[in-house]
C-alpha cells in the first residue's frame, strides 16, 4: 500500500487547512454561542470547490478523489465540525446520490447548483419514531396522476433551513417493507412543505438541524430517484459513503483537540516545568496521537477502497465507529490536559468535546455500525 499523498492531495489538504485557519476560525466561537449558521463560510467553501468535491466537473463538481475529501474534511473539522457537517451532507449524502442514481435532467437541474456550491442540499430519512430502524418510517408518498402527494414529518435534518434541495425518503407501498420505500427530490418552496422547529443542540450548534413537515406536498413523479421501491437501498448505499465523511469529521475533531493539547502542554508550566514534561500528560498525548493515527488509517483505507470502486460496507462502518470513539475519548482527555482552562469556551476543547458526541449518533449510531460490521464479517 502506498502511504504517500499525491501533490494534488497535499494541495487540497493545505487549501482546506488555510481556509479553516483564516476564515472559519474567526467566527467559530460566536457562531457556536449564537447557533448562527455559517452562511458566508459555506458560500466560500463552495467557491473553493469543497461542496461537490468528488462530482464530475461536467456537473459542477471538482472531480477529486475520496482521499482528498477525507483530507479536506479532517482540516475543516479540526476547526469547526458545524461547518464540516454541512460539507459532508452536501458532498456524501446529496451530491453523490444524485450523480450516481439521478437522471440526466435531475443532474442538470439539481446537481449542478449543489456541487458548485450555489445551493445546499439536505438528506431526509430520520423521523420522530424511526432513526436507526429506517424501514419503519411513516412518511407516505401516494401516486396521484403525474405527481406523488407527500405527507409526514422528518426529524433531525441537517441543513434543514439552509438547504434548497431535499432528498426525501418515503413509503410508497408500506405493505412491501423496505421494497416499498422510494426517494424523491423536493424543492424548497413546494406547496405543502414547511421547515419546522430548529433544534437547540449540545454540539455542532451553528449547523441548522430542523424538523420538516410535509402536508399534501405535491412532488412531480419525475423527481423520483431511481424506480419506485428503490429508496431504501438508495439510502443505504448513500449512507455507506456518508460514513466516510463523518468518520473524517470525527478524525478532524480529535486532531484539533490533540493539536490544541500539545500546544497548551508545551507552554503551561506546573511544578517548575512545562506540563508536557510530566509523564502523566506525556502519556495522555502519546495515547491520543496513537488513536488518531489509527483512525486516520481507517478513514484513508475506506476512501481508497471507494476510489477503487471496491466494497466499503465494512471499512466505512469501521472507520466511523472507531473514529467517533476516538473523537470522544481524545476530546475528553484534551479538556483534562487543559485543566480549568479546558472548561471555558475560549480554549475551544470544551466545544470539541460537545461536537464529538454527535459523531457517535448521526448517519448511523455506533451500535448500527457494529451491526453492519458484524454482518459483513459473518455473511
Ligand atoms: N447497500 C445496498 N443494499 C443494502 C445495503 C447497502 N449498504 N444495506 C442493506 N441493503 C439492502 C439489503 O440487501 C436488503 O435488500 P434485499 O432484501 O433485497 O436483500 C435491504 O436493503 C434491507 O436490508 P436489511 O435487512 O439489512 O435491513 P435492516 O432493516 O435490517 O436495516 C440497517 C439495516 C443497517 C440497520 C439500516 O436500517 C441502517 O443503516 N439504519 C441506520 C439508518 C441511519 O444511518 N440513519 C441516519 C439518518 S441520516 C443522518 O443522520 C443524516 C444527517 O442529516 C447527518
Short mmCIF file of C-alpha atoms and ligand atoms in Angstrom, two decimals:
data_model
loop_
_atom_site.label_atom_id
_atom_site.label_comp_id
_atom_site.label_asym_id
_atom_site.label_seq_id
_atom_site.Cartn_x
_atom_site.Cartn_y
_atom_site.Cartn_z
CA UNK A 1 0.00 0.00 0.00
CA UNK A 2 1.22 3.47 -0.87
CA UNK A 3 1.09 5.86 2.10
CA UNK A 4 2.34 8.86 0.11
CA UNK A 5 -0.13 11.58 -0.75
CA UNK A 6 -0.03 12.96 -4.28
CA UNK A 7 0.87 16.61 -4.91
CA UNK A 8 -2.78 17.32 -5.68
CA UNK A 9 -3.97 15.72 -2.43
CA UNK A 10 -1.44 17.75 -0.45
CA UNK A 11 -2.58 20.93 -2.19
CA UNK A 12 -6.22 20.20 -1.35
CA UNK A 13 -5.34 19.47 2.29
CA UNK A 14 -3.32 22.68 2.58
CA UNK A 15 -6.05 24.78 0.96
CA UNK A 16 -8.61 23.38 3.42
CA UNK A 17 -6.20 23.98 6.32
CA UNK A 18 -5.63 27.61 5.30
CA UNK A 19 -9.34 28.23 4.83
CA UNK A 20 -10.17 26.71 8.22
CA UNK A 21 -7.49 28.78 9.96
CA UNK A 22 -8.01 32.08 8.16
CA UNK A 23 -11.77 32.12 7.70
CA UNK A 24 -13.66 29.52 9.75
CA UNK A 25 -11.70 30.02 12.99
CA UNK A 26 -12.57 33.73 13.11
CA UNK A 27 -16.27 33.15 13.69
CA UNK A 28 -16.42 29.69 15.26
CA UNK A 29 -16.93 30.77 18.89
CA UNK A 30 -19.58 33.36 18.07
CA UNK A 31 -21.50 31.02 15.77
CA UNK A 32 -21.44 28.25 18.37
CA UNK A 33 -22.66 30.63 21.09
CA UNK A 34 -25.46 32.08 18.96
CA UNK A 35 -26.31 28.94 16.97
CA UNK A 36 -25.73 31.02 13.85
CA UNK A 37 -25.41 29.11 10.59
CA UNK A 38 -22.12 29.89 8.76
CA UNK A 39 -23.74 31.09 5.55
CA UNK A 40 -20.73 33.11 4.44
CA UNK A 41 -18.24 30.37 5.31
CA UNK A 42 -20.26 27.74 3.42
CA UNK A 43 -20.53 30.05 0.39
CA UNK A 44 -16.75 30.43 0.35
CA UNK A 45 -16.29 26.67 0.76
CA UNK A 46 -18.42 26.27 -2.35
CA UNK A 47 -16.31 28.80 -4.25
CA UNK A 48 -13.21 26.77 -3.34
CA UNK A 49 -14.83 23.65 -4.81
CA UNK A 50 -15.34 21.85 -1.49
CA UNK A 51 -19.10 21.32 -1.70
CA UNK A 52 -19.05 18.88 -4.62
CA UNK A 53 -15.54 17.58 -4.31
CA UNK A 54 -15.99 14.19 -5.97
CA UNK A 55 -18.55 15.22 -8.58
CA UNK A 56 -17.58 15.24 -12.24
CA UNK A 57 -16.76 18.82 -13.37
CA UNK A 58 -19.42 18.50 -16.10
CA UNK A 59 -21.97 18.52 -13.25
CA UNK A 60 -20.36 21.45 -11.42
CA UNK A 61 -18.06 19.42 -9.18
CA UNK A 62 -14.31 19.39 -8.60
CA UNK A 63 -13.60 15.85 -9.86
CA UNK A 64 -11.37 14.98 -6.91
CA UNK A 65 -10.89 11.63 -5.23
CA UNK A 66 -12.31 10.45 -1.91
CA UNK A 67 -8.87 10.57 -0.26
CA UNK A 68 -8.79 14.33 -0.94
CA UNK A 69 -12.28 14.60 0.53
CA UNK A 70 -11.12 12.89 3.75
CA UNK A 71 -8.12 15.21 3.98
CA UNK A 72 -10.27 18.31 3.49
CA UNK A 73 -12.92 17.09 5.93
CA UNK A 74 -10.26 16.50 8.58
CA UNK A 75 -8.83 20.00 8.18
CA UNK A 76 -12.17 21.82 8.31
CA UNK A 77 -13.34 19.65 11.24
CA UNK A 78 -10.19 20.44 13.22
CA UNK A 79 -11.53 23.97 13.48
CA UNK A 80 -15.32 23.62 13.20
CA UNK A 81 -17.41 20.47 12.93
CA UNK A 82 -20.57 22.51 12.43
CA UNK A 83 -19.24 23.76 9.11
CA UNK A 84 -17.92 20.34 8.11
CA UNK A 85 -21.24 18.56 8.68
CA UNK A 86 -22.87 20.78 6.05
CA UNK A 87 -19.94 20.00 3.75
CA UNK A 88 -20.25 16.26 4.45
CA UNK A 89 -24.01 16.03 3.95
CA UNK A 90 -23.84 18.03 0.71
CA UNK A 91 -20.93 16.00 -0.68
CA UNK A 92 -21.68 12.48 0.51
CA UNK A 93 -25.40 12.20 1.01
CA UNK A 94 -26.78 14.58 -1.59
CA UNK A 95 -24.34 15.09 -4.48
CA UNK A 96 -23.05 11.53 -4.59
CA UNK A 97 -26.56 10.04 -4.63
CA UNK A 98 -27.72 12.40 -7.38
CA UNK A 99 -24.66 11.80 -9.53
CA UNK A 100 -24.82 8.03 -9.17
CA UNK A 101 -28.58 7.49 -9.48
CA UNK A 102 -30.14 10.69 -10.85
CA UNK A 103 -31.37 11.11 -14.41
CA UNK A 104 -29.51 13.48 -16.74
CA UNK A 105 -32.30 16.05 -16.27
CA UNK A 106 -32.13 15.74 -12.47
CA UNK A 107 -28.36 16.16 -12.56
CA UNK A 108 -28.50 19.29 -14.71
CA UNK A 109 -31.32 20.84 -12.70
CA UNK A 110 -30.31 19.87 -9.14
CA UNK A 111 -26.75 18.51 -9.00
CA UNK A 112 -25.01 21.34 -10.85
CA UNK A 113 -26.05 24.10 -8.37
CA UNK A 114 -25.40 21.80 -5.40
CA UNK A 115 -21.97 20.60 -6.49
CA UNK A 116 -20.82 24.08 -7.46
CA UNK A 117 -21.86 25.44 -4.06
CA UNK A 118 -24.61 27.76 -5.26
CA UNK A 119 -27.18 25.77 -3.33
CA UNK A 120 -27.15 23.48 -0.30
CA UNK A 121 -28.76 20.05 -0.05
CA UNK A 122 -30.29 18.00 2.77
CA UNK A 123 -30.95 14.28 3.21
CA UNK A 124 -34.21 13.40 4.92
CA UNK A 125 -34.53 9.88 6.27
CA UNK A 126 -34.97 10.06 10.06
CA UNK A 127 -38.38 10.55 11.62
CA UNK A 128 -39.65 11.14 15.16
CA UNK A 129 -40.08 7.39 15.62
CA UNK A 130 -37.71 5.98 13.01
CA UNK A 131 -33.99 6.69 13.32
CA UNK A 132 -31.90 3.53 13.36
CA UNK A 133 -34.86 1.40 12.25
CA UNK A 134 -35.13 3.18 8.93
CA UNK A 135 -37.73 0.84 7.37
CA UNK A 136 -40.32 1.76 9.99
CA UNK A 137 -40.68 5.32 8.76
CA UNK A 138 -44.20 6.67 8.26
CA UNK A 139 -43.90 9.45 5.69
CA UNK A 140 -46.20 8.45 2.81
CA UNK A 141 -45.94 9.29 -0.88
CA UNK A 142 -49.14 8.42 -2.76
CA UNK A 143 -49.26 8.47 -6.56
CA UNK A 144 -51.74 10.96 -8.00
CA UNK A 145 -51.59 11.32 -11.78
CA UNK A 146 -48.13 12.58 -12.70
CA UNK A 147 -47.34 13.50 -9.11
CA UNK A 148 -46.83 11.98 -5.69
CA UNK A 149 -48.50 13.51 -2.66
CA UNK A 150 -46.21 13.52 0.40
CA UNK A 151 -47.46 13.53 3.98
CA UNK A 152 -45.32 13.11 7.07
CA UNK A 153 -42.61 14.53 9.32
CA UNK A 154 -38.83 14.26 9.11
CA UNK A 155 -36.61 14.92 12.12
CA UNK A 156 -33.00 15.88 12.86
CA UNK A 157 -32.45 17.19 9.36
CA UNK A 158 -29.02 18.75 8.91
CA UNK A 159 -29.15 21.90 6.70
CA UNK A 160 -32.90 21.89 7.42
CA UNK A 161 -33.39 25.62 6.87
CA UNK A 162 -30.32 26.45 4.77
CA UNK A 163 -30.98 23.87 2.06
CA UNK A 164 -32.87 24.43 -1.19
CA UNK A 165 -32.91 20.82 -2.36
CA UNK A 166 -34.03 17.92 -0.17
CA UNK A 167 -33.74 14.21 -0.83
CA UNK A 168 -36.76 12.76 0.96
CA UNK A 169 -37.23 9.05 1.62
CA UNK A 170 -40.88 7.96 1.91
CA UNK A 171 -43.16 4.91 1.87
CA UNK A 172 -44.87 4.32 -1.46
CA UNK A 173 -46.13 0.79 -0.69
CA UNK A 174 -45.82 0.14 3.06
CA UNK A 175 -47.05 -3.45 2.67
CA UNK A 176 -43.80 -4.27 0.80
CA UNK A 177 -41.48 -3.34 3.71
CA UNK A 178 -38.14 -1.97 2.55
CA UNK A 179 -39.11 -2.68 -1.08
CA UNK A 180 -41.98 -0.19 -0.74
CA UNK A 181 -39.76 2.79 0.07
CA UNK A 182 -38.85 5.42 -2.56
CA UNK A 183 -36.67 8.53 -2.81
CA UNK A 184 -37.77 11.98 -4.04
CA UNK A 185 -36.17 15.33 -4.76
CA UNK A 186 -38.19 18.01 -3.02
CA UNK A 187 -37.55 21.70 -3.61
CA UNK A 188 -37.77 24.43 -1.03
CA UNK A 189 -40.96 26.37 -1.74
CA UNK A 190 -43.03 23.43 -2.97
CA UNK A 191 -46.53 23.86 -1.61
CA UNK A 192 -47.19 21.79 1.49
CA UNK A 193 -43.54 21.68 2.55
CA UNK A 194 -42.72 23.64 5.69
CA UNK A 195 -39.44 23.89 7.64
CA UNK A 196 -40.37 23.37 11.30
CA UNK A 197 -38.66 23.91 14.64
CA UNK A 198 -34.90 24.30 14.95
CA UNK A 199 -33.17 22.04 17.48
CA UNK A 200 -31.23 23.63 20.37
CA UNK A 201 -28.27 21.25 20.46
CA UNK A 202 -25.39 20.22 22.73
CA UNK A 203 -22.86 20.39 19.91
CA UNK A 204 -22.42 21.45 16.28
CA UNK A 205 -24.63 24.28 17.42
CA UNK A 206 -24.15 26.51 14.40
CA UNK A 207 -25.37 23.85 11.99
CA UNK A 208 -29.11 24.12 11.40
CA UNK A 209 -30.97 20.99 12.42
CA UNK A 210 -34.72 21.09 11.84
CA UNK A 211 -37.96 19.19 11.72
CA UNK A 212 -39.56 19.20 8.26
CA UNK A 213 -43.29 18.90 7.71
CA UNK A 214 -45.00 17.64 4.56
CA UNK A 215 -48.74 18.18 4.27
CA UNK A 216 -50.24 17.18 0.92
CA UNK A 217 -46.99 18.25 -0.71
CA UNK A 218 -47.24 17.59 -4.44
CA UNK A 219 -43.97 16.39 -5.98
CA UNK A 220 -43.69 15.59 -9.72
CA UNK A 221 -43.11 11.88 -10.42
CA UNK A 222 -40.07 12.93 -12.49
CA UNK A 223 -38.46 13.93 -9.17
CA UNK A 224 -38.29 10.31 -8.03
CA UNK A 225 -34.72 8.99 -7.84
CA UNK A 226 -34.49 5.59 -9.49
CA UNK A 227 -37.59 3.43 -9.59
CA UNK A 228 -40.41 3.09 -7.11
CA UNK A 229 -39.20 0.81 -4.31
CA UNK A 230 -35.52 1.73 -4.74
CA UNK A 231 -35.49 4.27 -1.89
CA UNK A 232 -34.25 2.07 0.96
CA UNK A 233 -31.32 0.59 -0.95
CA UNK A 234 -30.55 4.06 -2.27
CA UNK A 235 -30.45 5.40 1.31
CA UNK A 236 -28.26 2.51 2.49
CA UNK A 237 -25.78 3.00 -0.36
CA UNK A 238 -25.62 6.73 0.24
CA UNK A 239 -25.07 6.25 3.96
CA UNK A 240 -22.10 3.98 3.23
CA UNK A 241 -20.30 6.91 1.62
CA UNK A 242 -21.64 9.26 4.29
CA UNK A 243 -19.89 7.25 6.98
CA UNK A 244 -16.53 8.10 5.43
CA UNK A 245 -17.43 11.79 5.67
CA UNK A 246 -18.48 11.58 9.32
CA UNK A 247 -15.51 9.34 10.17
CA UNK A 248 -13.17 12.01 8.81
CA UNK A 249 -15.14 14.68 10.64
CA UNK A 250 -14.59 12.75 13.89
CA UNK A 251 -10.92 12.37 12.99
CA UNK A 252 -10.67 16.12 12.50
CA UNK A 253 -12.34 16.91 15.82
CA UNK A 254 -9.86 14.58 17.55
CA UNK A 255 -6.88 16.08 15.67
CA UNK A 256 -7.98 19.62 16.52
CA UNK A 257 -8.28 18.78 20.22
CA UNK A 258 -4.94 16.98 20.15
CA UNK A 259 -3.09 19.86 18.49
CA UNK A 260 -4.56 22.31 21.00
CA UNK A 261 -3.47 19.99 23.84
CA UNK A 262 0.12 19.71 22.59
CA UNK A 263 0.36 23.47 22.27
CA UNK A 264 -1.07 24.04 25.72
CA UNK A 265 1.07 21.33 27.35
CA UNK A 266 4.24 22.86 25.93
CA UNK A 267 3.53 26.33 27.28
CA UNK A 268 1.75 25.70 30.57
CA UNK A 269 4.12 25.09 33.47
CA UNK A 270 3.48 23.30 36.76
CA UNK A 271 5.89 22.14 39.42
CA UNK A 272 8.69 24.04 37.70
CA UNK A 273 8.44 22.65 34.16
CA UNK A 274 6.10 22.53 31.14
CA UNK A 275 3.32 20.04 31.86
CA UNK A 276 4.24 18.02 28.73
CA UNK A 277 7.39 17.01 30.60
CA UNK A 278 5.30 15.34 33.28
CA UNK A 279 4.71 11.73 32.35
CA UNK A 280 1.05 12.00 33.37
CA UNK A 281 0.50 14.42 30.50
CA UNK A 282 3.03 12.98 28.04
CA UNK A 283 1.33 9.57 28.23
CA UNK A 284 -2.04 11.16 27.53
CA UNK A 285 -0.57 12.86 24.44
CA UNK A 286 1.00 9.58 23.31
CA UNK A 287 -2.32 7.72 23.62
CA UNK A 288 -4.17 10.49 21.79
CA UNK A 289 -1.64 10.54 18.93
CA UNK A 290 -1.71 6.76 18.51
CA UNK A 291 -5.52 6.56 18.44
CA UNK A 292 -5.73 9.44 15.96
CA UNK A 293 -3.22 7.82 13.64
CA UNK A 294 -5.18 4.54 13.71
CA UNK A 295 -8.42 6.43 12.96
CA UNK A 296 -6.72 8.27 10.09
CA UNK A 297 -5.57 5.00 8.56
CA UNK A 298 -9.10 3.55 8.73
CA UNK A 299 -10.55 6.69 7.11
CA UNK A 300 -7.96 6.70 4.33
CA UNK A 301 -8.41 2.97 3.74
CA UNK A 302 -12.18 3.38 3.33
CA UNK A 303 -11.61 6.34 0.99
CA UNK A 304 -9.03 4.41 -1.02
CA UNK A 305 -11.42 1.45 -1.42
CA UNK A 306 -14.17 3.81 -2.58
CA UNK A 307 -11.83 5.35 -5.13
CA UNK A 308 -11.01 1.86 -6.41
CA UNK A 309 -14.77 1.09 -6.66
CA UNK A 310 -14.29 -1.73 -4.15
CA UNK A 311 -16.81 -2.60 -1.39
CA UNK A 312 -16.74 -0.13 1.50
CA UNK A 313 -19.50 -1.52 3.72
CA UNK A 314 -17.21 -2.91 6.42
CA UNK A 315 -14.34 -0.43 6.03
CA UNK A 316 -16.65 2.61 6.15
CA UNK A 317 -18.51 1.34 9.22
CA UNK A 318 -15.22 0.52 10.98
CA UNK A 319 -13.83 3.97 10.16
CA UNK A 320 -16.93 5.70 11.52
CA UNK A 321 -17.30 3.58 14.66
CA UNK A 322 -13.62 3.84 15.57
CA UNK A 323 -13.02 7.48 14.64
CA UNK A 324 -16.09 8.68 16.51
CA UNK A 325 -14.99 6.73 19.60
CA UNK A 326 -11.53 8.29 19.29
CA UNK A 327 -13.07 11.75 18.91
CA UNK A 328 -14.98 11.32 22.14
CA UNK A 329 -12.03 9.89 24.09
CA UNK A 330 -9.49 12.40 22.79
CA UNK A 331 -11.67 15.45 23.40
CA UNK A 332 -12.42 14.37 26.97
CA UNK A 333 -8.68 13.96 27.57
CA UNK A 334 -7.98 17.30 25.86
CA UNK A 335 -10.22 19.06 28.38
CA UNK A 336 -8.36 17.23 31.17
CA UNK A 337 -4.95 18.30 29.81
CA UNK A 338 -6.17 21.92 29.75
CA UNK A 339 -7.45 21.70 33.35
CA UNK A 340 -9.72 24.60 34.29
CA UNK A 341 -8.95 26.38 31.01
CA UNK A 342 -10.38 23.41 29.16
CA UNK A 343 -13.72 24.07 30.78
CA UNK A 344 -14.08 27.57 29.35
CA UNK A 345 -15.07 28.41 25.80
CA UNK A 346 -12.03 30.44 24.72
CA UNK A 347 -9.84 27.34 24.65
CA UNK A 348 -12.15 25.52 22.19
CA UNK A 349 -11.67 22.00 23.56
CA UNK A 350 -14.95 22.02 25.52
CA UNK A 351 -16.74 22.78 22.23
CA UNK A 352 -14.85 19.98 20.50
CA UNK A 353 -15.93 17.60 23.29
CA UNK A 354 -19.55 18.67 22.78
CA UNK A 355 -19.23 18.37 18.99
CA UNK A 356 -17.61 14.91 19.19
CA UNK A 357 -20.68 13.26 20.70
CA UNK A 358 -22.88 13.59 17.63
CA UNK A 359 -20.40 11.63 15.51
CA UNK A 360 -21.38 8.54 17.52
CA UNK A 361 -25.05 9.18 16.77
CA UNK A 362 -25.79 10.57 13.32
CA UNK A 363 -25.51 8.78 9.96
CA UNK A 364 -25.87 5.53 11.87
CA UNK A 365 -25.13 5.20 15.59
CA UNK A 366 -22.06 3.31 16.77
CA UNK A 367 -24.39 0.40 17.55
CA UNK A 368 -25.65 0.40 13.94
CA UNK A 369 -22.04 0.46 12.70
CA UNK A 370 -21.35 -2.64 14.81
CA UNK A 371 -24.40 -4.37 13.28
CA UNK A 372 -23.05 -3.55 9.82
CA UNK A 373 -19.52 -4.71 10.69
CA UNK A 374 -20.84 -7.88 12.35
CA UNK A 375 -23.00 -8.76 9.36
CA UNK A 376 -20.06 -8.14 6.99
CA UNK A 377 -17.82 -10.46 8.99
CA UNK A 378 -20.38 -13.24 9.33
CA UNK A 379 -22.06 -13.27 5.93
N1 LIG B 1 -26.12 -1.36 0.04
C1 LIG B 1 -27.08 -1.89 -0.74
N2 LIG B 1 -28.17 -2.54 -0.24
C2 LIG B 1 -28.26 -2.63 1.10
C3 LIG B 1 -27.29 -2.10 1.97
C4 LIG B 1 -26.19 -1.46 1.38
N3 LIG B 1 -25.23 -0.91 2.15
N4 LIG B 1 -27.66 -2.36 3.23
C5 LIG B 1 -28.80 -3.03 3.17
N5 LIG B 1 -29.17 -3.18 1.88
C6 LIG B 1 -30.34 -3.87 1.35
C7 LIG B 1 -30.32 -5.35 1.74
O1 LIG B 1 -29.59 -6.12 0.80
C8 LIG B 1 -31.79 -5.70 1.73
O2 LIG B 1 -32.25 -5.91 0.42
P1 LIG B 1 -32.75 -7.37 -0.09
O3 LIG B 1 -33.89 -7.75 0.82
O4 LIG B 1 -33.17 -7.12 -1.50
O5 LIG B 1 -31.59 -8.28 0.06
C9 LIG B 1 -32.43 -4.41 2.21
O6 LIG B 1 -31.52 -3.35 1.96
C10 LIG B 1 -32.80 -4.44 3.68
O7 LIG B 1 -31.58 -4.69 4.38
P2 LIG B 1 -31.56 -5.20 5.87
O8 LIG B 1 -32.46 -6.41 6.00
O9 LIG B 1 -30.15 -5.33 6.28
O10 LIG B 1 -32.28 -4.01 6.63
P3 LIG B 1 -32.49 -3.75 8.16
O11 LIG B 1 -33.86 -3.26 8.37
O12 LIG B 1 -32.01 -4.91 8.98
O13 LIG B 1 -31.55 -2.46 8.43
C11 LIG B 1 -29.58 -1.28 8.98
C12 LIG B 1 -30.21 -2.48 8.26
C13 LIG B 1 -28.11 -1.34 8.64
C14 LIG B 1 -29.74 -1.38 10.48
C15 LIG B 1 -30.21 0.02 8.44
O14 LIG B 1 -31.55 0.17 8.85
C16 LIG B 1 -29.46 1.27 8.85
O15 LIG B 1 -28.43 1.57 8.30
N6 LIG B 1 -30.00 2.03 9.82
C17 LIG B 1 -29.40 3.30 10.21
C18 LIG B 1 -30.01 4.43 9.46
C19 LIG B 1 -29.19 5.67 9.56
O16 LIG B 1 -27.99 5.66 9.33
N7 LIG B 1 -29.85 6.78 9.90
C20 LIG B 1 -29.17 8.02 9.95
C21 LIG B 1 -30.01 9.07 9.35
S1 LIG B 1 -29.26 10.10 8.18
C22 LIG B 1 -28.44 11.33 9.01
O17 LIG B 1 -28.09 11.24 10.14
C23 LIG B 1 -28.16 12.47 8.11
C24 LIG B 1 -27.79 13.76 8.67
O18 LIG B 1 -28.51 14.73 8.49
C25 LIG B 1 -26.45 13.96 9.28
#
